[in-house]
Amino acid sequence: MAPTVPTAPEAPATRPPAGRRTKRRLAADAGLLVVAAAFVLPLAWVVLSALDPHASLRVKAPDGLTLDHFDAILTQDITFRPLLNSLVLCGGATLLTVVCAALAAYPLSRFRSRLNRPFLLTVLFATSLPITAVMVPVYALFVRVNLIDTMQGTIFFFAASQLPFAIWLMKNFMDGVPKELEEAAWTDGASSFQSLLRIVLPLMGPGVAVVTVFSFVMMWGNFFVPFMLLLTPDQMPASVSINDFFGNRGMVAYGQLAAFSIVYSTPVVLLYVLISRRLGGGFALGGAVKG
């Protein structure tokens, strides 16, 4: 037998000293606190200024508590009509976006073709186009086809602007649904549309929820598109009417602006709360493809 050669013991892994680890942890905590303050301070200003009778641009404790700012903005012309217009525009465009994205993503996910990749790259390029670069030809087109200053025209453009990224998101979620489930439905006589409607979409509920929230939020905060395509003041959404709180010569009604901001953000928060369960869940496959 060949003699065994003793091997040198492995050197223990060196760890930084405890003092250095503490400094790194403190530096990371300080950085996180700075980032958190950057998000919290604007929200704190909105809440405090909405209740402060002498609201200003400073973040400070209120001199007293008052609801006069909410009483001033909760009127038909200032809040209720713009919010209704925003719900009609964003809700209709979100519904149209989700439906079209599902119909477009299904063949891209389920059928292989040489045109899939070029089409997806073209869609990806469309997402990088700045909205200001396409507004001039869109405005001219809407004037020619009599869609300017119409709610339906703005809904169509909202949906078209969000559709490219929605297709990407929808396809990625749809790829996670096993095709074997659809094949079993096809064996029972279901069509492709029926399998999409009854099998794929219910199983990719989190994906549909993500696309819905993303599209609605992006449209809800859009100022430029409705400002350009809508001319009648009664059709303006809340994202445009908020500009009325900025007066001439730098005069701003800070208290009313903060109160309107709280009311304006409420629909988005409610939408997230309503579908948060779908966002937190996974695909409900439950071993359906096990044999």
CSV table of C-alpha atoms in Angstrom, one decimal:
chain,number,residue,atom,x,y,z
A,1,MET,CA,0.0,0.0,0.0
A,2,ALA,CA,1.2,3.4,-0.8
A,3,PRO,CA,1.9,5.6,2.2
A,4,THR,CA,-0.8,8.2,2.8
A,5,VAL,CA,0.5,11.7,2.5
A,6,PRO,CA,-0.9,13.9,5.3
A,7,THR,CA,-2.7,17.0,3.9
A,8,ALA,CA,-2.4,20.4,5.4
A,9,PRO,CA,-5.3,21.5,7.4
A,10,GLU,CA,-7.6,24.0,5.7
A,11,ALA,CA,-7.2,27.5,6.9
A,12,PRO,CA,-10.3,28.7,8.7
A,13,ALA,CA,-12.4,31.2,6.9
A,14,THR,CA,-11.4,34.7,8.0
A,15,ARG,CA,-14.2,36.9,9.1
A,16,PRO,CA,-14.0,40.7,9.5
A,17,PRO,CA,-13.6,41.9,13.1
A,18,ALA,CA,-16.7,42.5,15.1
A,19,GLY,CA,-16.1,46.3,15.1
A,20,ARG,CA,-15.9,46.4,11.3
A,21,ARG,CA,-19.1,44.4,10.9
A,22,THR,CA,-20.9,46.8,13.3
A,23,LYS,CA,-19.7,49.8,11.3
A,24,ARG,CA,-21.0,48.3,8.1
A,25,ARG,CA,-24.3,47.5,9.6
A,26,LEU,CA,-24.7,51.0,11.0
A,27,ALA,CA,-23.7,52.5,7.6
A,28,ALA,CA,-26.4,50.3,5.9
A,29,ASP,CA,-29.0,51.2,8.4
A,30,ALA,CA,-28.2,54.9,8.0
A,31,GLY,CA,-28.5,54.6,4.3
A,32,LEU,CA,-31.9,52.9,4.6
A,33,LEU,CA,-33.1,55.6,7.0
A,34,VAL,CA,-32.1,58.3,4.5
A,35,VAL,CA,-34.0,56.5,1.7
A,36,ALA,CA,-37.0,56.0,4.0
A,37,ALA,CA,-37.0,59.7,4.9
A,38,ALA,CA,-37.0,60.6,1.2
A,39,PHE,CA,-40.3,58.7,0.8
A,40,VAL,CA,-41.9,59.6,4.2
A,41,LEU,CA,-41.3,63.3,4.3
A,42,PRO,CA,-43.5,64.2,1.2
A,43,LEU,CA,-46.3,61.9,2.5
A,44,ALA,CA,-46.0,63.5,5.9
A,45,TRP,CA,-46.3,67.0,4.4
A,46,VAL,CA,-49.4,66.0,2.5
A,47,VAL,CA,-51.1,64.6,5.6
A,48,LEU,CA,-50.0,67.4,8.0
A,49,SER,CA,-50.8,70.2,5.5
A,50,ALA,CA,-54.3,68.8,4.8
A,51,LEU,CA,-55.1,69.3,8.5
A,52,ASP,CA,-53.2,72.5,9.1
A,53,PRO,CA,-55.2,75.8,8.9
A,54,HIS,CA,-52.0,77.7,8.1
A,55,ALA,CA,-50.4,75.2,5.7
A,56,SER,CA,-47.2,76.1,4.0
A,57,LEU,CA,-44.4,74.4,2.0
A,58,ARG,CA,-42.6,73.4,5.2
A,59,VAL,CA,-43.1,70.1,7.0
A,60,LYS,CA,-44.2,71.1,10.4
A,61,ALA,CA,-46.7,70.1,13.1
A,62,PRO,CA,-50.1,71.7,12.5
A,63,ASP,CA,-50.9,74.9,14.4
A,64,GLY,CA,-54.3,73.3,14.9
A,65,LEU,CA,-56.5,70.6,13.4
A,66,THR,CA,-59.1,71.6,10.8
A,67,LEU,CA,-61.2,70.0,8.0
A,68,ASP,CA,-61.8,73.3,6.2
A,69,HIS,CA,-59.5,72.3,3.4
A,70,PHE,CA,-61.6,69.2,2.7
A,71,ASP,CA,-64.8,71.2,2.9
A,72,ALA,CA,-63.4,73.6,0.3
A,73,ILE,CA,-62.5,70.9,-2.3
A,74,LEU,CA,-65.3,68.4,-1.9
A,75,THR,CA,-67.5,70.1,-4.5
A,76,GLN,CA,-68.9,69.0,-7.8
A,77,ASP,CA,-66.6,71.1,-10.0
A,78,ILE,CA,-63.3,70.7,-8.0
A,79,THR,CA,-63.3,67.1,-7.0
A,80,PHE,CA,-66.3,64.9,-7.9
A,81,ARG,CA,-66.5,65.5,-11.6
A,82,PRO,CA,-62.7,65.3,-12.2
A,83,LEU,CA,-62.5,62.1,-10.2
A,84,LEU,CA,-65.5,60.6,-12.1
A,85,ASN,CA,-63.7,61.5,-15.4
A,86,SER,CA,-60.5,59.9,-14.2
A,87,LEU,CA,-62.4,56.7,-13.3
A,88,VAL,CA,-64.1,56.5,-16.7
A,89,LEU,CA,-60.8,57.2,-18.6
A,90,CYS,CA,-58.5,55.0,-16.5
A,91,GLY,CA,-61.0,52.2,-15.8
A,92,GLY,CA,-62.1,51.9,-19.5
A,93,ALA,CA,-58.5,52.1,-20.8
A,94,THR,CA,-57.3,49.5,-18.2
A,95,LEU,CA,-60.1,47.1,-19.1
A,96,LEU,CA,-59.2,47.5,-22.8
A,97,THR,CA,-55.5,47.1,-22.1
A,98,VAL,CA,-55.9,43.9,-20.1
A,99,VAL,CA,-58.2,42.3,-22.7
A,100,CYS,CA,-56.0,43.2,-25.7
A,101,ALA,CA,-52.8,42.2,-23.8
A,102,ALA,CA,-54.3,38.8,-23.0
A,103,LEU,CA,-55.4,38.2,-26.6
A,104,ALA,CA,-52.0,39.3,-27.9
A,105,ALA,CA,-49.9,37.4,-25.4
A,106,TYR,CA,-51.7,34.0,-25.8
A,107,PRO,CA,-50.5,33.2,-29.3
A,108,LEU,CA,-47.0,34.5,-28.4
A,109,SER,CA,-46.9,32.2,-25.4
A,110,ARG,CA,-48.5,29.1,-26.9
A,111,PHE,CA,-47.4,29.0,-30.6
A,112,ARG,CA,-43.8,29.1,-31.8
A,113,SER,CA,-43.0,31.2,-34.9
A,114,ARG,CA,-40.0,32.9,-36.4
A,115,LEU,CA,-41.9,36.2,-36.1
A,116,ASN,CA,-42.4,35.9,-32.3
A,117,ARG,CA,-39.0,37.4,-31.3
A,118,PRO,CA,-39.0,40.2,-33.9
A,119,PHE,CA,-42.6,41.1,-32.8
A,120,LEU,CA,-41.6,41.1,-29.1
A,121,LEU,CA,-38.5,43.3,-29.9
A,122,THR,CA,-40.7,45.7,-31.8
A,123,VAL,CA,-43.1,45.8,-28.8
A,124,LEU,CA,-40.1,46.4,-26.5
A,125,PHE,CA,-38.9,49.3,-28.7
A,126,ALA,CA,-42.4,50.8,-28.6
A,127,THR,CA,-42.2,51.0,-24.7
A,128,SER,CA,-39.1,53.1,-25.0
A,129,LEU,CA,-40.6,55.8,-27.1
A,130,PRO,CA,-41.2,59.0,-25.1
A,131,ILE,CA,-44.8,60.1,-25.0
A,132,THR,CA,-43.9,63.6,-26.0
A,133,ALA,CA,-42.4,62.3,-29.2
A,134,VAL,CA,-45.6,60.8,-30.5
A,135,MET,CA,-48.1,63.4,-29.3
A,136,VAL,CA,-47.8,65.8,-32.2
A,137,PRO,CA,-48.7,63.2,-34.9
A,138,VAL,CA,-51.3,61.7,-32.6
A,139,TYR,CA,-52.9,65.1,-32.1
A,140,ALA,CA,-53.0,65.7,-35.8
A,141,LEU,CA,-54.5,62.2,-36.4
A,142,PHE,CA,-57.1,62.8,-33.8
A,143,VAL,CA,-58.1,66.1,-35.4
A,144,ARG,CA,-58.5,64.4,-38.7
A,145,VAL,CA,-60.6,61.5,-37.4
A,146,ASN,CA,-62.7,63.7,-35.1
A,147,LEU,CA,-61.4,62.0,-31.9
A,148,ILE,CA,-60.0,65.2,-30.3
A,149,ASP,CA,-61.7,66.3,-27.2
A,150,THR,CA,-63.5,63.0,-26.8
A,151,MET,CA,-63.4,60.5,-23.9
A,152,GLN,CA,-63.3,57.5,-26.2
A,153,GLY,CA,-60.4,58.9,-28.1
A,154,THR,CA,-58.4,59.4,-24.9
A,155,ILE,CA,-59.3,55.9,-23.7
A,156,PHE,CA,-58.0,54.4,-27.0
A,157,PHE,CA,-54.7,56.3,-26.7
A,158,PHE,CA,-54.3,55.5,-23.1
A,159,ALA,CA,-54.7,51.8,-23.9
A,160,ALA,CA,-52.4,51.9,-26.9
A,161,SER,CA,-49.7,53.6,-24.9
A,162,GLN,CA,-49.8,51.0,-22.1
A,163,LEU,CA,-50.4,47.9,-24.3
A,164,PRO,CA,-46.7,47.2,-25.3
A,165,PHE,CA,-45.5,46.7,-21.7
A,166,ALA,CA,-48.7,45.0,-20.7
A,167,ILE,CA,-48.1,42.4,-23.5
A,168,TRP,CA,-44.7,41.7,-22.2
A,169,LEU,CA,-45.9,41.2,-18.6
A,170,MET,CA,-48.9,39.1,-19.6
A,171,LYS,CA,-46.8,36.8,-21.8
A,172,ASN,CA,-44.2,36.2,-19.0
A,173,PHE,CA,-47.0,35.2,-16.6
A,174,MET,CA,-48.8,33.1,-19.2
A,175,ASP,CA,-45.6,31.1,-19.9
A,176,GLY,CA,-45.9,29.8,-16.3
A,177,VAL,CA,-49.2,28.0,-17.0
A,178,PRO,CA,-48.5,24.4,-18.1
A,179,LYS,CA,-49.7,23.8,-21.6
A,180,GLU,CA,-50.8,20.2,-20.6
A,181,LEU,CA,-53.8,21.7,-18.9
A,182,GLU,CA,-55.0,23.2,-22.1
A,183,GLU,CA,-54.3,20.1,-24.1
A,184,ALA,CA,-56.6,18.2,-21.7
A,185,ALA,CA,-59.3,20.8,-22.3
A,186,TRP,CA,-58.7,20.5,-26.1
A,187,THR,CA,-59.2,16.8,-25.9
A,188,ASP,CA,-62.6,17.4,-24.3
A,189,GLY,CA,-63.6,19.6,-27.2
A,190,ALA,CA,-62.7,23.1,-25.9
A,191,SER,CA,-61.5,25.7,-28.3
A,192,SER,CA,-58.4,27.9,-27.8
A,193,PHE,CA,-60.5,30.8,-26.7
A,194,GLN,CA,-62.4,28.7,-24.2
A,195,SER,CA,-59.1,27.3,-22.8
A,196,LEU,CA,-57.7,30.9,-22.5
A,197,LEU,CA,-60.9,32.1,-20.8
A,198,ARG,CA,-61.5,29.2,-18.4
A,199,ILE,CA,-58.1,27.8,-17.7
A,200,VAL,CA,-55.2,30.1,-18.5
A,201,LEU,CA,-56.5,33.4,-17.1
A,202,PRO,CA,-57.9,31.9,-13.9
A,203,LEU,CA,-54.6,30.2,-13.1
A,204,MET,CA,-52.6,33.4,-13.8
A,205,GLY,CA,-54.7,35.6,-11.6
A,206,PRO,CA,-51.6,37.3,-10.0
A,207,GLY,CA,-50.4,38.2,-13.5
A,208,VAL,CA,-53.7,39.7,-14.5
A,209,ALA,CA,-53.7,41.6,-11.2
A,210,VAL,CA,-50.2,43.0,-11.8
A,211,VAL,CA,-51.0,44.2,-15.3
A,212,THR,CA,-54.3,45.8,-14.0
A,213,VAL,CA,-52.6,47.7,-11.2
A,214,PHE,CA,-49.6,48.8,-13.3
A,215,SER,CA,-51.8,50.0,-16.2
A,216,PHE,CA,-54.3,51.8,-13.9
A,217,VAL,CA,-51.6,53.5,-11.9
A,218,MET,CA,-49.7,54.7,-14.9
A,219,MET,CA,-52.8,56.1,-16.5
A,220,TRP,CA,-54.1,57.6,-13.2
A,221,GLY,CA,-51.1,59.9,-12.8
A,222,ASN,CA,-50.8,60.9,-16.4
A,223,PHE,CA,-51.1,64.6,-16.9
A,224,PHE,CA,-49.8,65.2,-20.4
A,225,VAL,CA,-52.1,63.0,-22.5
A,226,PRO,CA,-55.5,64.3,-21.2
A,227,PHE,CA,-54.1,67.8,-21.1
A,228,MET,CA,-53.4,67.6,-24.9
A,229,LEU,CA,-56.3,65.5,-26.1
A,230,LEU,CA,-59.1,67.0,-24.0
A,231,LEU,CA,-60.2,70.6,-24.4
A,232,THR,CA,-63.5,70.9,-22.6
A,233,PRO,CA,-63.0,71.7,-18.8
A,234,ASP,CA,-65.9,69.4,-17.8
A,235,GLN,CA,-64.1,66.4,-19.3
A,236,MET,CA,-60.8,67.0,-17.6
A,237,PRO,CA,-59.6,64.3,-15.2
A,238,ALA,CA,-58.3,64.9,-11.7
A,239,SER,CA,-54.7,64.6,-12.9
A,240,VAL,CA,-55.2,67.8,-14.9
A,241,SER,CA,-57.6,69.7,-12.6
A,242,ILE,CA,-55.0,69.5,-9.8
A,243,ASN,CA,-53.1,72.1,-11.7
A,244,ASP,CA,-55.9,74.6,-10.7
A,245,PHE,CA,-54.5,74.8,-7.2
A,246,PHE,CA,-51.4,76.5,-8.5
A,247,GLY,CA,-52.4,80.1,-8.8
A,248,ASN,CA,-50.7,83.0,-10.5
A,249,ARG,CA,-47.5,84.7,-9.3
A,250,GLY,CA,-46.5,81.6,-7.2
A,251,MET,CA,-49.6,81.7,-5.0
A,252,VAL,CA,-50.5,78.1,-4.1
A,253,ALA,CA,-53.3,76.9,-1.8
A,254,TYR,CA,-51.2,74.4,0.0
A,255,GLY,CA,-53.8,73.1,2.4
A,256,GLN,CA,-56.4,72.5,-0.4
A,257,LEU,CA,-53.7,71.0,-2.6
A,258,ALA,CA,-52.7,68.5,0.1
A,259,ALA,CA,-56.4,67.6,0.8
A,260,PHE,CA,-57.1,67.1,-2.9
A,261,SER,CA,-53.9,64.9,-3.1
A,262,ILE,CA,-55.2,62.6,-0.4
A,263,VAL,CA,-58.6,62.3,-2.1
A,264,TYR,CA,-56.9,61.9,-5.5
A,265,SER,CA,-54.8,59.0,-4.3
A,266,THR,CA,-57.6,57.1,-2.6
A,267,PRO,CA,-58.9,55.2,-5.7
A,268,VAL,CA,-55.4,53.8,-6.3
A,269,VAL,CA,-55.0,52.7,-2.7
A,270,LEU,CA,-58.4,51.0,-2.8
A,271,LEU,CA,-57.6,49.2,-6.0
A,272,TYR,CA,-54.4,47.8,-4.5
A,273,VAL,CA,-56.2,46.7,-1.3
A,274,LEU,CA,-59.0,45.0,-3.3
A,275,ILE,CA,-56.6,42.8,-5.4
A,276,SER,CA,-53.7,42.5,-2.9
A,277,ARG,CA,-54.7,38.9,-2.2
A,278,ARG,CA,-54.3,38.1,-5.9
A,279,LEU,CA,-50.9,39.8,-5.9
A,280,GLY,CA,-49.7,37.7,-3.0
A,281,GLY,CA,-50.8,34.4,-4.3
A,282,GLY,CA,-49.1,32.0,-6.7
A,283,PHE,CA,-50.5,30.1,-9.6
A,284,ALA,CA,-53.3,27.8,-8.4
A,285,LEU,CA,-52.0,24.7,-10.2
A,286,GLY,CA,-52.2,22.4,-7.1
A,287,GLY,CA,-50.6,19.4,-8.8
A,288,ALA,CA,-53.0,19.4,-11.7
A,289,VAL,CA,-50.4,18.1,-14.1
A,290,LYS,CA,-49.3,15.2,-11.9
A,291,GLY,CA,-50.1,11.8,-13.3
